[in-house]
Short mmCIF file of C-alpha atoms in Angstrom, two decimals:
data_model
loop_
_atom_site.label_atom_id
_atom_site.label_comp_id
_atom_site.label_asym_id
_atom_site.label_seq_id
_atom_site.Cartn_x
_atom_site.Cartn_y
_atom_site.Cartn_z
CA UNK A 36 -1.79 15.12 -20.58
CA UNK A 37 -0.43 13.15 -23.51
CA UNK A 38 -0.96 13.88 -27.52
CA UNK A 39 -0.78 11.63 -30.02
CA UNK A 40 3.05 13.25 -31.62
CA UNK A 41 4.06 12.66 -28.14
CA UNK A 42 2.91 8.95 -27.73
CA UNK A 43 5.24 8.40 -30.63
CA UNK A 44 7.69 10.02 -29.21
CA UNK A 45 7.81 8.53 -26.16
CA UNK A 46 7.59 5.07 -27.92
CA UNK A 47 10.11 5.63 -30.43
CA UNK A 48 7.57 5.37 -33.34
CA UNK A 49 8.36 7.66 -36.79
CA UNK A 50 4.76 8.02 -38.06
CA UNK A 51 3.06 11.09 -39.33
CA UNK A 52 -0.63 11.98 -38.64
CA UNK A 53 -2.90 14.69 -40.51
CA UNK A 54 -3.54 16.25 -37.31
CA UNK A 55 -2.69 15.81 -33.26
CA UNK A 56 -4.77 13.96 -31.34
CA UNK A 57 -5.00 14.74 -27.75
CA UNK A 58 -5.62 12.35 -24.97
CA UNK A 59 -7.98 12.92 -21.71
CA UNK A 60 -6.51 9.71 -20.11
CA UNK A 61 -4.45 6.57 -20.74
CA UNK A 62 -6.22 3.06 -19.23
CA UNK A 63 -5.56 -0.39 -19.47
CA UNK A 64 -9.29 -1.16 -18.28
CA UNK A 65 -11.89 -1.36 -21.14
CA UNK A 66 -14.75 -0.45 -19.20
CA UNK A 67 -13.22 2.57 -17.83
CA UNK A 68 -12.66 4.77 -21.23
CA UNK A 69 -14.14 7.31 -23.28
CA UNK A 70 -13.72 8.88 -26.57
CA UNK A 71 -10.42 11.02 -25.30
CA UNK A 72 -8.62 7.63 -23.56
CA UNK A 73 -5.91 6.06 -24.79
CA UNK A 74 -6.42 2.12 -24.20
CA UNK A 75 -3.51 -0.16 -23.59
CA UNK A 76 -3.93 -3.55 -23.62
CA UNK A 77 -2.21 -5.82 -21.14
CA UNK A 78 -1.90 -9.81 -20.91
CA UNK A 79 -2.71 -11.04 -17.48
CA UNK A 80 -2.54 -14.72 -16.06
CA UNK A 81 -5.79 -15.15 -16.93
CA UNK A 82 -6.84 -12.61 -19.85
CA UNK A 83 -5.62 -10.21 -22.69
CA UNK A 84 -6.46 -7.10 -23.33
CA UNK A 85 -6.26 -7.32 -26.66
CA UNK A 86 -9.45 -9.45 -26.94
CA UNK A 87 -10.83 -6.34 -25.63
CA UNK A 88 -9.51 -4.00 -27.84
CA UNK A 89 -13.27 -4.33 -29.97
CA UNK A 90 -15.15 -3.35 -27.01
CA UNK A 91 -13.33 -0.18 -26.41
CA UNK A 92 -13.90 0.97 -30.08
CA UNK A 93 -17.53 0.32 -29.49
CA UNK A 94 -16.99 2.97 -26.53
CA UNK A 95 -15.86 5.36 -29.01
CA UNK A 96 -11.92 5.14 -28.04
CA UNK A 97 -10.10 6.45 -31.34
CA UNK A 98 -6.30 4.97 -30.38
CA UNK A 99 -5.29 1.94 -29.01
CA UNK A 100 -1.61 -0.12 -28.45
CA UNK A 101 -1.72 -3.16 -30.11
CA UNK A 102 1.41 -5.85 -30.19
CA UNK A 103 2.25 -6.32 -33.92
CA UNK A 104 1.42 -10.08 -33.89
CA UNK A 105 -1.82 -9.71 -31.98
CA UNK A 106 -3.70 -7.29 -34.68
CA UNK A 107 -5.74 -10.01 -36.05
CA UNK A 108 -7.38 -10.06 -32.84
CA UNK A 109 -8.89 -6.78 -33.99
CA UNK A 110 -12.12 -6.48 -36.27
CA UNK A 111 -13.18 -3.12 -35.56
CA UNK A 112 -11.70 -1.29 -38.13
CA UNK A 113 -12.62 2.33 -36.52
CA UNK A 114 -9.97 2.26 -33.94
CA UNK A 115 -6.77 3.87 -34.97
CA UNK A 116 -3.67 0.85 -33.82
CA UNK A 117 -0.42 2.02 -32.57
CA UNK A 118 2.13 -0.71 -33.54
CA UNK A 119 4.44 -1.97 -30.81
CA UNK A 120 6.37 -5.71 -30.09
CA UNK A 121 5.11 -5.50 -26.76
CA UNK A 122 2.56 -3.26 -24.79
CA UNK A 123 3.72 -4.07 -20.91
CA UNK A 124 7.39 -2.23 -22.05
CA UNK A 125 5.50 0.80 -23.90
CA UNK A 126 3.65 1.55 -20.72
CA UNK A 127 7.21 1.30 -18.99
CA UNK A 128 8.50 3.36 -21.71
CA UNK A 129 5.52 6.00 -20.96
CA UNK A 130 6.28 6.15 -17.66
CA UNK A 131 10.00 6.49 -17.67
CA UNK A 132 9.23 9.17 -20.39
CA UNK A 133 7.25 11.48 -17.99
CA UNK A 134 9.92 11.31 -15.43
CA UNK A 135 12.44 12.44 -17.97
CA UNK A 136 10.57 14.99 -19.23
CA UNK A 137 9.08 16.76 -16.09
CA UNK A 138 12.10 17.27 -13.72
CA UNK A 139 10.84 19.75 -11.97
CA UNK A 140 8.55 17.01 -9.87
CA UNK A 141 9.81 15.46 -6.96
CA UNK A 142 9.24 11.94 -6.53
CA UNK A 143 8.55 10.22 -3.14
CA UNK A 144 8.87 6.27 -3.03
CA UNK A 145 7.55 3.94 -0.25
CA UNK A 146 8.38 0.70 0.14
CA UNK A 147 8.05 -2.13 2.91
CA UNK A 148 6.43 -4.89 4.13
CA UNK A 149 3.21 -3.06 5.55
CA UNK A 150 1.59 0.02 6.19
CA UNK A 151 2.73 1.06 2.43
CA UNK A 152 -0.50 2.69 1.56
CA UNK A 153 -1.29 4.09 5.06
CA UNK A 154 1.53 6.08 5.01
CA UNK A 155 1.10 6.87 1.39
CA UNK A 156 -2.39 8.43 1.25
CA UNK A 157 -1.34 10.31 5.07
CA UNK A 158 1.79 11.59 3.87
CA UNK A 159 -0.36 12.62 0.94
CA UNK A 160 -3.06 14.07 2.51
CA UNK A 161 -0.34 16.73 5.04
CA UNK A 162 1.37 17.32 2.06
CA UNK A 163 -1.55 18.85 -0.38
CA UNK A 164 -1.29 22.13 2.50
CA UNK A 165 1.52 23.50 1.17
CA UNK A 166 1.95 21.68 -2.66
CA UNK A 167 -0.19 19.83 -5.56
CA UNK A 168 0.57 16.42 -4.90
CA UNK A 169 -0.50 13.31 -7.04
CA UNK A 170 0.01 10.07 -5.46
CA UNK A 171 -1.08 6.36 -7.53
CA UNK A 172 -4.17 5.77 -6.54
CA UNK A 173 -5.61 2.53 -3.82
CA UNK A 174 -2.45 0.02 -4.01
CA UNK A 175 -1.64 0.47 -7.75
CA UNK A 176 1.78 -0.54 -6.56
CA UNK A 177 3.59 -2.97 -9.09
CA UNK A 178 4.68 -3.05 -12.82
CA UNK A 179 1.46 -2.30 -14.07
CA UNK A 180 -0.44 -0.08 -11.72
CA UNK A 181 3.14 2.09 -10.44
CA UNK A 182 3.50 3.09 -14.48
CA UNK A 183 0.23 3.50 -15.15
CA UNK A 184 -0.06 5.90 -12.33
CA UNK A 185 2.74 8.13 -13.30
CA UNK A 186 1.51 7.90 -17.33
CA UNK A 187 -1.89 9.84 -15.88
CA UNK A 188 -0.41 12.25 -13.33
CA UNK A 189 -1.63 15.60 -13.57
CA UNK A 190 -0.01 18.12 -15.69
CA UNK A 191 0.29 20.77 -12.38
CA UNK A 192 2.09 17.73 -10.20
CA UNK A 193 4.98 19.13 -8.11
CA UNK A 194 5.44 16.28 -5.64
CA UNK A 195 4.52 12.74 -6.86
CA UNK A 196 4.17 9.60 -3.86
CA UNK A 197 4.60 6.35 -5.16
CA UNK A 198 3.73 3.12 -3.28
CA UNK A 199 6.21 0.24 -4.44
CA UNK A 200 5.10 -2.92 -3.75
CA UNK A 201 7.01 -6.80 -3.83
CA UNK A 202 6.24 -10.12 -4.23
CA UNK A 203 9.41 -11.89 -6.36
CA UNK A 204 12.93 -10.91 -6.60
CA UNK A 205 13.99 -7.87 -8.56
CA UNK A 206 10.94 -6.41 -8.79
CA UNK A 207 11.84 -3.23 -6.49
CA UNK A 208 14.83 -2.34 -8.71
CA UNK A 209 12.65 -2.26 -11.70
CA UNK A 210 10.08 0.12 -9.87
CA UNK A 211 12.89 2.50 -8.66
CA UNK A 212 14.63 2.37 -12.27
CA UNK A 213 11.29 3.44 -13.58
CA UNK A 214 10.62 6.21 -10.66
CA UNK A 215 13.83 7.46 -10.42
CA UNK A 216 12.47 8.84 -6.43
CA UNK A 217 14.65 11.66 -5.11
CA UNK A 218 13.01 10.80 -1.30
CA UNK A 219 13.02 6.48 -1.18
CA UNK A 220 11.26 5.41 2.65
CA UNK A 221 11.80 2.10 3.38
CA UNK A 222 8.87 1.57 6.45
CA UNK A 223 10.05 -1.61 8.03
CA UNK A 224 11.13 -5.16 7.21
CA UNK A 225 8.67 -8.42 7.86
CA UNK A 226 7.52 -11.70 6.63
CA UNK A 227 5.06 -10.50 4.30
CA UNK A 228 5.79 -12.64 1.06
CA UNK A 229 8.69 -14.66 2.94
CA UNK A 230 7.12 -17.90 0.78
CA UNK A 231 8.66 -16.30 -2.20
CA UNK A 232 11.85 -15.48 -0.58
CA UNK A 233 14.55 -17.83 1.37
CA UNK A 234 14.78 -15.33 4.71
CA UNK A 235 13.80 -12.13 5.75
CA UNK A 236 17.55 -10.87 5.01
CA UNK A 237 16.78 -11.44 1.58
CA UNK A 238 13.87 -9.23 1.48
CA UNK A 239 15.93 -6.78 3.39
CA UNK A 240 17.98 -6.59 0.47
CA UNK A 241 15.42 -6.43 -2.28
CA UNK A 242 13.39 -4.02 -0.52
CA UNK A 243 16.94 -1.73 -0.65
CA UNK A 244 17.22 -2.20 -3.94
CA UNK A 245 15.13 0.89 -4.01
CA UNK A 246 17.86 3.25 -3.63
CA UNK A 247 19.64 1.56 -6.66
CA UNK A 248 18.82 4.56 -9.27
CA UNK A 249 20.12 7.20 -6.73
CA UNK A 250 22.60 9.89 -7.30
CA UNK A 251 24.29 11.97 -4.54
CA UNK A 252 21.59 14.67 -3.94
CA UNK A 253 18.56 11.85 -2.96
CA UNK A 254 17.55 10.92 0.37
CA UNK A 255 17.19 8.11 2.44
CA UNK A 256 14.70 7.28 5.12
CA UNK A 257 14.96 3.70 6.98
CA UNK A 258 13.76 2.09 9.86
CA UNK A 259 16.04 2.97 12.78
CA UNK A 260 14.11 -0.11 15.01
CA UNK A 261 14.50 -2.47 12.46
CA UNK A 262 17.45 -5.77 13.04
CA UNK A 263 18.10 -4.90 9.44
CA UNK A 264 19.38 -1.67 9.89
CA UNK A 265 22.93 -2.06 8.89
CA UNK A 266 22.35 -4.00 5.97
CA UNK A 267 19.87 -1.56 4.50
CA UNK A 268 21.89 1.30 5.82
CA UNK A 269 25.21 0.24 4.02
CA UNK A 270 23.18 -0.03 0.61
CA UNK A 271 22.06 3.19 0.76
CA UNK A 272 25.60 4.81 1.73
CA UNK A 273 26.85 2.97 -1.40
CA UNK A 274 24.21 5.72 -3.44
CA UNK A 275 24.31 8.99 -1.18
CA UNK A 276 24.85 10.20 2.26
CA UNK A 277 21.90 11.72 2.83
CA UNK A 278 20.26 8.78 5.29
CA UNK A 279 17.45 9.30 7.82
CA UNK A 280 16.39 6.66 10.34
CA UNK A 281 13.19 7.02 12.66
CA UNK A 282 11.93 5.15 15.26
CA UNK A 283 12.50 4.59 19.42
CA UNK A 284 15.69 4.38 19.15
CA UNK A 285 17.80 7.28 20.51
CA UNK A 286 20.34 7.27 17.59
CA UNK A 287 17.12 7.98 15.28
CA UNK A 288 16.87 11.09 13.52
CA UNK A 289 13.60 11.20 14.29
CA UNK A 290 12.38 9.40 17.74
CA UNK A 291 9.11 9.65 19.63
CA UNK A 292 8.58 8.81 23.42
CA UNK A 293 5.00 7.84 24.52
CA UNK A 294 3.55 9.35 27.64
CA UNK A 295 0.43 8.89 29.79
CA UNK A 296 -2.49 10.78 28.67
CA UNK A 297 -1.89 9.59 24.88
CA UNK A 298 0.62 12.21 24.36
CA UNK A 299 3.59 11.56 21.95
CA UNK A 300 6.77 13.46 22.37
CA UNK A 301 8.89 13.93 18.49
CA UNK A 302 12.61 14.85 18.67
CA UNK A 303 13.59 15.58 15.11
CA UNK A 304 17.00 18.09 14.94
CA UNK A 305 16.98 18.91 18.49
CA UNK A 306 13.43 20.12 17.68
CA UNK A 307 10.73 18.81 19.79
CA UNK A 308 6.88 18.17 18.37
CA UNK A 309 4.31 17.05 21.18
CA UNK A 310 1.52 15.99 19.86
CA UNK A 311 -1.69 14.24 21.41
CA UNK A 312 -2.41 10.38 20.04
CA UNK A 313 -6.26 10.70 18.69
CA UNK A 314 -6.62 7.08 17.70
CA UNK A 315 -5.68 3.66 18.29
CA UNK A 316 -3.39 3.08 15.38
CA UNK A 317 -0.49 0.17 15.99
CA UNK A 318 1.70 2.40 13.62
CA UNK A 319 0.92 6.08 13.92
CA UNK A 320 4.02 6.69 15.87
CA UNK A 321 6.17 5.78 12.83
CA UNK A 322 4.02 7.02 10.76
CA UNK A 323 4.43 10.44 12.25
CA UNK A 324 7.92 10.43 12.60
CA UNK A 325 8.55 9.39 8.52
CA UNK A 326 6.17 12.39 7.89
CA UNK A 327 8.02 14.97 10.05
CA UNK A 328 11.18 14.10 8.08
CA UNK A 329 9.59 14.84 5.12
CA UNK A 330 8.26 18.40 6.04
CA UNK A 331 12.01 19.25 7.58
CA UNK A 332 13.40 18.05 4.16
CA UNK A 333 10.92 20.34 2.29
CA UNK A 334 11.97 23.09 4.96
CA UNK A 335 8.26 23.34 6.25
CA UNK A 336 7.61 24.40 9.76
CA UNK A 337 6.58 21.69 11.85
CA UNK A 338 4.07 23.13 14.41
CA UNK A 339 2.23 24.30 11.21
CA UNK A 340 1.06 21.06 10.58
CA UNK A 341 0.47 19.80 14.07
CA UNK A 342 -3.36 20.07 13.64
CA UNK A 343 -3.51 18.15 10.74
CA UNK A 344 -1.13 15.29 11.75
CA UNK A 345 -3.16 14.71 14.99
CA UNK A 346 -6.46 14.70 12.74
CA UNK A 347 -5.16 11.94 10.79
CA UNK A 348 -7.72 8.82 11.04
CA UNK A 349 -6.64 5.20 9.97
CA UNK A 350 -8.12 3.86 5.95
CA UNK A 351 -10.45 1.77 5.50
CA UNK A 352 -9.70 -1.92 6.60
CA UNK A 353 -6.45 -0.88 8.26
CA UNK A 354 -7.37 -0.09 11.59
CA UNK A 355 -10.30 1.80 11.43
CA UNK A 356 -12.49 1.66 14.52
CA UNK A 357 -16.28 1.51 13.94
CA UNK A 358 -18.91 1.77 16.61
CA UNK A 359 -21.86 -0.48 15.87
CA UNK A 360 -25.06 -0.84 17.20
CA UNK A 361 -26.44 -4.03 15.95
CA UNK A 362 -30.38 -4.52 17.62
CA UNK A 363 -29.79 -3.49 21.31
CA UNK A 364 -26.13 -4.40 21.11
CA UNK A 365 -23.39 -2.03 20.63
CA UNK A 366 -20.18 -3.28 19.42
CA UNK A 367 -16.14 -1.87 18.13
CA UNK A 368 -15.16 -3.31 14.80
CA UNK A 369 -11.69 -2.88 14.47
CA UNK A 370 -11.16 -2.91 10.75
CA UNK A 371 -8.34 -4.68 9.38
CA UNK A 372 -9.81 -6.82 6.87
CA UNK A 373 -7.68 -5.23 4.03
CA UNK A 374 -4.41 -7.85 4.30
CA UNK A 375 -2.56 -9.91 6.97
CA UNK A 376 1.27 -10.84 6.96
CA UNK A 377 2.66 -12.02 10.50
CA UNK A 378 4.69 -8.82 11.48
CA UNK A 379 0.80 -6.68 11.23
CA UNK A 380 -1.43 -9.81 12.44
CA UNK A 381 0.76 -9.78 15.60
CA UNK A 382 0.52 -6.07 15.86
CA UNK A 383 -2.98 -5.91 15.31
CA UNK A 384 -3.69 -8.46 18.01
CA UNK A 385 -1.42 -6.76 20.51
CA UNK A 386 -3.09 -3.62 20.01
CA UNK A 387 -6.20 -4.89 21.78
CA UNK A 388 -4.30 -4.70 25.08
CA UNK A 389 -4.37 -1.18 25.31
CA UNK A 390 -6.17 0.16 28.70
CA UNK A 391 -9.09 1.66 26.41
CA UNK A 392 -10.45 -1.82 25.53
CA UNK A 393 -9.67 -3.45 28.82
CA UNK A 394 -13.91 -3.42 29.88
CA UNK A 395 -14.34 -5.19 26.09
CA UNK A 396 -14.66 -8.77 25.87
CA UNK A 397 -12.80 -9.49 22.50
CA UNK A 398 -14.27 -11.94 19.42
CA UNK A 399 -10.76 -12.31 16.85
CA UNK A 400 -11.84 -13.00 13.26
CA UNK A 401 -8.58 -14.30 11.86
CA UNK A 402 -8.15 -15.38 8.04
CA UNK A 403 -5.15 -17.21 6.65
CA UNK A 404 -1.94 -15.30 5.90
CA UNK A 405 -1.36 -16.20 2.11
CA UNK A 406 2.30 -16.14 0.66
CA UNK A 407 4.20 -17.47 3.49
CA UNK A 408 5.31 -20.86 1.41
CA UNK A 409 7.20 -23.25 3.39
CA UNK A 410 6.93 -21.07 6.14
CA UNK A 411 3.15 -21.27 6.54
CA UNK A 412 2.01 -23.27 9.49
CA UNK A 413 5.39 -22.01 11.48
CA UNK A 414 4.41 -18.61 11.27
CA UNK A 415 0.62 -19.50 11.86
CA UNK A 416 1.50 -21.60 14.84
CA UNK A 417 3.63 -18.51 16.16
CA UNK A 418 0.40 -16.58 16.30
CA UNK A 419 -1.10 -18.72 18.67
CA UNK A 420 0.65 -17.03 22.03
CA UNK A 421 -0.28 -13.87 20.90
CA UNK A 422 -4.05 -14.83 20.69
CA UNK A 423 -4.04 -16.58 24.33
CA UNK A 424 -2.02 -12.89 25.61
CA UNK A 425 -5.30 -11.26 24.22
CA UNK A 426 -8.18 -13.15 26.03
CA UNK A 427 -10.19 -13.41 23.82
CA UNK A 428 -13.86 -14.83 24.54
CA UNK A 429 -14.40 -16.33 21.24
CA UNK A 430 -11.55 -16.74 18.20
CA UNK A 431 -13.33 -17.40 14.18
CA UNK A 432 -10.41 -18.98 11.97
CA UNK A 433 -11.30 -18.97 7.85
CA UNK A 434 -9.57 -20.30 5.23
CA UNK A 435 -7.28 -23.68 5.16
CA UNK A 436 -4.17 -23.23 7.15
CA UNK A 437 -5.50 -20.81 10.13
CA UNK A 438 -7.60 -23.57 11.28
CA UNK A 439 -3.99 -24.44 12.94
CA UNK A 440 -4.96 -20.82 14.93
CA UNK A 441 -8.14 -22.55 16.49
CA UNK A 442 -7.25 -25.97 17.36
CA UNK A 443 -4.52 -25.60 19.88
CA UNK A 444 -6.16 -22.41 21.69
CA UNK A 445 -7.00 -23.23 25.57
CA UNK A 446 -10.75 -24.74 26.42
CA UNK A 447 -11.81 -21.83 27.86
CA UNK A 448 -11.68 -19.59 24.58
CA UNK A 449 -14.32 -20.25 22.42
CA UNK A 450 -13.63 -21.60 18.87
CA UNK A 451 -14.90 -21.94 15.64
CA UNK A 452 -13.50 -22.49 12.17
CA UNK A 453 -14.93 -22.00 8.46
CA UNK A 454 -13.34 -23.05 5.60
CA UNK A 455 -14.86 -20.08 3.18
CA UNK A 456 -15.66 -16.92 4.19
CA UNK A 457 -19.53 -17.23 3.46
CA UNK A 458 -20.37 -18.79 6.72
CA UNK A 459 -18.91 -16.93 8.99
CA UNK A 460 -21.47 -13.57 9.76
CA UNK A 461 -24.07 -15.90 11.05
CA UNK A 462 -21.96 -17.75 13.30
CA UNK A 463 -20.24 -14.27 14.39
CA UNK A 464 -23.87 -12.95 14.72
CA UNK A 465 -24.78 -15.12 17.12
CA UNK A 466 -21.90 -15.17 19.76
CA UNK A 467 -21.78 -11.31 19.71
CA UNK A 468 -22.62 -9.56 22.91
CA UNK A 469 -23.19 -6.10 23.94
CA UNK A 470 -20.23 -4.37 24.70
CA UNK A 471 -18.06 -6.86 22.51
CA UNK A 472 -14.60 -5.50 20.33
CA UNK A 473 -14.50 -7.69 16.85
CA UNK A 474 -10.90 -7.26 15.38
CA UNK A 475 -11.47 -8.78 11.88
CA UNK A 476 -8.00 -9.83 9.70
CA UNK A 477 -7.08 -11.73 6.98
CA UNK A 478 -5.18 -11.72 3.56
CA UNK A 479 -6.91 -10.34 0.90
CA UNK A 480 -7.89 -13.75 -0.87
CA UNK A 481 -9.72 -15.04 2.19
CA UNK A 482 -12.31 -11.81 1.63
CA UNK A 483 -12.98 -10.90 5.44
CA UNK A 484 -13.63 -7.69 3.73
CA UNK A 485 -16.98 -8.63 3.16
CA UNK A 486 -17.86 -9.34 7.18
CA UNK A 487 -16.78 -5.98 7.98
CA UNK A 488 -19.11 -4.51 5.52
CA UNK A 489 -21.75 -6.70 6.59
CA UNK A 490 -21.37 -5.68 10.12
CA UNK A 491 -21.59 -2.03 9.00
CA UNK A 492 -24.37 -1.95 6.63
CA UNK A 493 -26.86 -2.03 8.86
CA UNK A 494 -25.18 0.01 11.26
#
């Protein structure tokens, strides 16, 4: 992957070495390194790598990064130090190195306010049929994990998938200027993060800022559905023509029609794709239809891949529907434990009114949405609708501001609210009956995570 000549290189360092040292991996995580890894150390809110630099010699690492004004930090006087002011812009400069220097790849970015790394690892997944494809790995998806993906891609790569993630302003543009993508896929536009943001029009515009490192040959796909449209549309005209929308809208470029019998009807270029709905998955649809775009940009026939797109299942803790047989009880876990913003928790509770689950009485598990600011309890409060719409026999709020969720719910849904996550199996124990669906969802922090794997443990 990397040698030691080209480290300097890339880093703009004039030093000559005996001999060439060649890397197995770079890593910015001491426990995860070996003789042949190059370690990086990065400082966190609440660590520095540096102070870590000691541990990795220990491992046997022979190179390390190492800020000029930090190197007292290190004792250990086997490790070889690569001098730089500061080691978060050398693992920019890495990154932006590799896309210089292998042109050949193309480079697929995903951005929006959910269903990012859904549509990452499925995109992925159709893909690998026809091409080696390297995509970062779980949601490594901001200025550290996005570089530090491309610094370890594989040597073969011919199309890269990057997931681009957002919490602050700006922080899009500097993931696209590092990319460079030639395909940028904006999914949709929501309130996730709207408590670091003033309104959704300015994350509209932030999340567009992806297209800002585009020449005229790149391409554009954008959510056709989406009351942002036009904004998002005219920043990408200002880059390149080449714009594709999706969605149910009959101006899309790519638009699916639902029919009875779970089949889905695609219309992409006059070409139609019918294709039979296999799981209960609130975004598959789109998900489909951003795919299909891709495989008529890489000039793929699409009924080669039908089998595979209708085979698709949802990730963990996104969706994923477990059956669960707990004693003489068999339950559904829907799985969406992973992360909550109000756009998905809405979706997620809507999907339960689907005909399938209609014999199902329903238990919600519902953790606080994090990152929402000012506009916390509104967009809690707004949730509250949604629940009654459901029916739910028995709704389980966690955390401090979903307790909102709970208190104003009619008498005859039952209720229950837990301030940490650590009391709520028993409680959900208890109330389950045979035959029950659980839809567990929260924001990462509140952990609900560890209630789904409880549930399926024992399964």
């Amino acid at each position: 992957m990397w040698d030691l000549k080209e480290i300097n290189q890339a880093l703009g360092i004039k030093e000559s070495y005996k001999y060439n040292f060649k890397f197995g991996n770079v890593s910015i995580d001491s426990r995860n390194l070996d003789y042949k890894s190059l370690f990086i150390p990065i400082k966190g809110q609440n660590y520095d790598g540096h102070n870590f630099i000691d541990h990795a010699a220990s491992k046997g690492v022979k190179f390390s990064l190492v800020e000029k004004n930090k190197k007292h930090l290190v004792t250990n006087k086997k490790i070889h130090l690569i001098e730089v002011h500061n080691t978060q812009n050398s693992l920019t400069k890495l990154a932006k190195y590799i896309i210089k220097k292998n042109k050949k790849i193309k480079v697929i970015c995903i951005t929006g306010s959910s269903g990012k790394t859904t549509l990452k690892e499925w995109l992925s997944k159709i893909l690998k049929k026809e091409f080696a494809v390297y995509s970062n790995p779980g949601n490594f998806n901001n200025h550290i994990g996005m570089p530090l993906s491309l610094i370890n891609i594989p040597y073969k790569t011919e199309i890269c998938i990057l997931e681009l993630g957002m919490n602050s302003y700006g922080e899009i543009k500097k993931l696209a200027e590092i990319a460079k993508p030639h395909i940028a896929i904006i999914t949709n536009i929501g309130d996730a993060h709207i408590g670091n943001f003033s309104t959704n029009i300015e994350i509209a515009k932030e999340k567009s800022d992806i297209f800002q490192y585009f020449n005229k040959n790149s391409i554009a796909i954008i959510p056709g559905d989406s009351k942002y449209i036009n904004l998002i549309k005219r920043k990408a005209q200002t880059k390149t023509k080449k714009i594709f929308t999706f969605g149910e809208n009959e101006k899309c470029d790519s638009k699916f029609v639902s029919y009875e019998d779970e089949k889905v009807s695609f219309i992409l270029s006059k070409q139609r794709i019918n294709l039979k709905k296999k799981i209960k998955f609130k975004n598959w649809e789109i998900n489909i239809s951003i795919i299909l775009i891709i495989l008529k940009i890489l000039r793929l026939n699409l009924k080669n891949f039908c089998q595979n797109l209708e085979k698709l299942k949802p990730l963990s803790g996104r969706g994923e529907i477990v059956k669960i047989k707990k004693g003489s009880k068999n339950i559904i876990l829907i799985d969406e434990s992973y992360n909550s913003s109000p756009v998905a928790l809405i979706s997620a509770i809507e999907n339960l009114n689907q005909k399938k689950f209609e014999s199902n009485q329903k238990i919600l598990v519902i953790g606080d949405m994090l990152e929402l600011g000012d506009f916390s309890y509104e967009y809690h409060k707004k949730i509250i609708p949604i629940v009654i719409q459901a029916q739910p026999r028995v709704v389980i709020t966690v955390g401090k501001i979903s307790e909102i969720i709970s208190k104003n719910l009619p008498k005859n849904i039952k209720t229950f609210h837990f301030k940490k996550v650590i009391y709520v199996y028993n409680k959900l124990i208890k109330e389950i009956k045979h035959n029950d669906l659980v839809m567990i969802k929260g924001s990462n922090s509140i952990k609900l995570s560890l209630i789904s794997r409880a549930l399926c443990e024992e399964n």
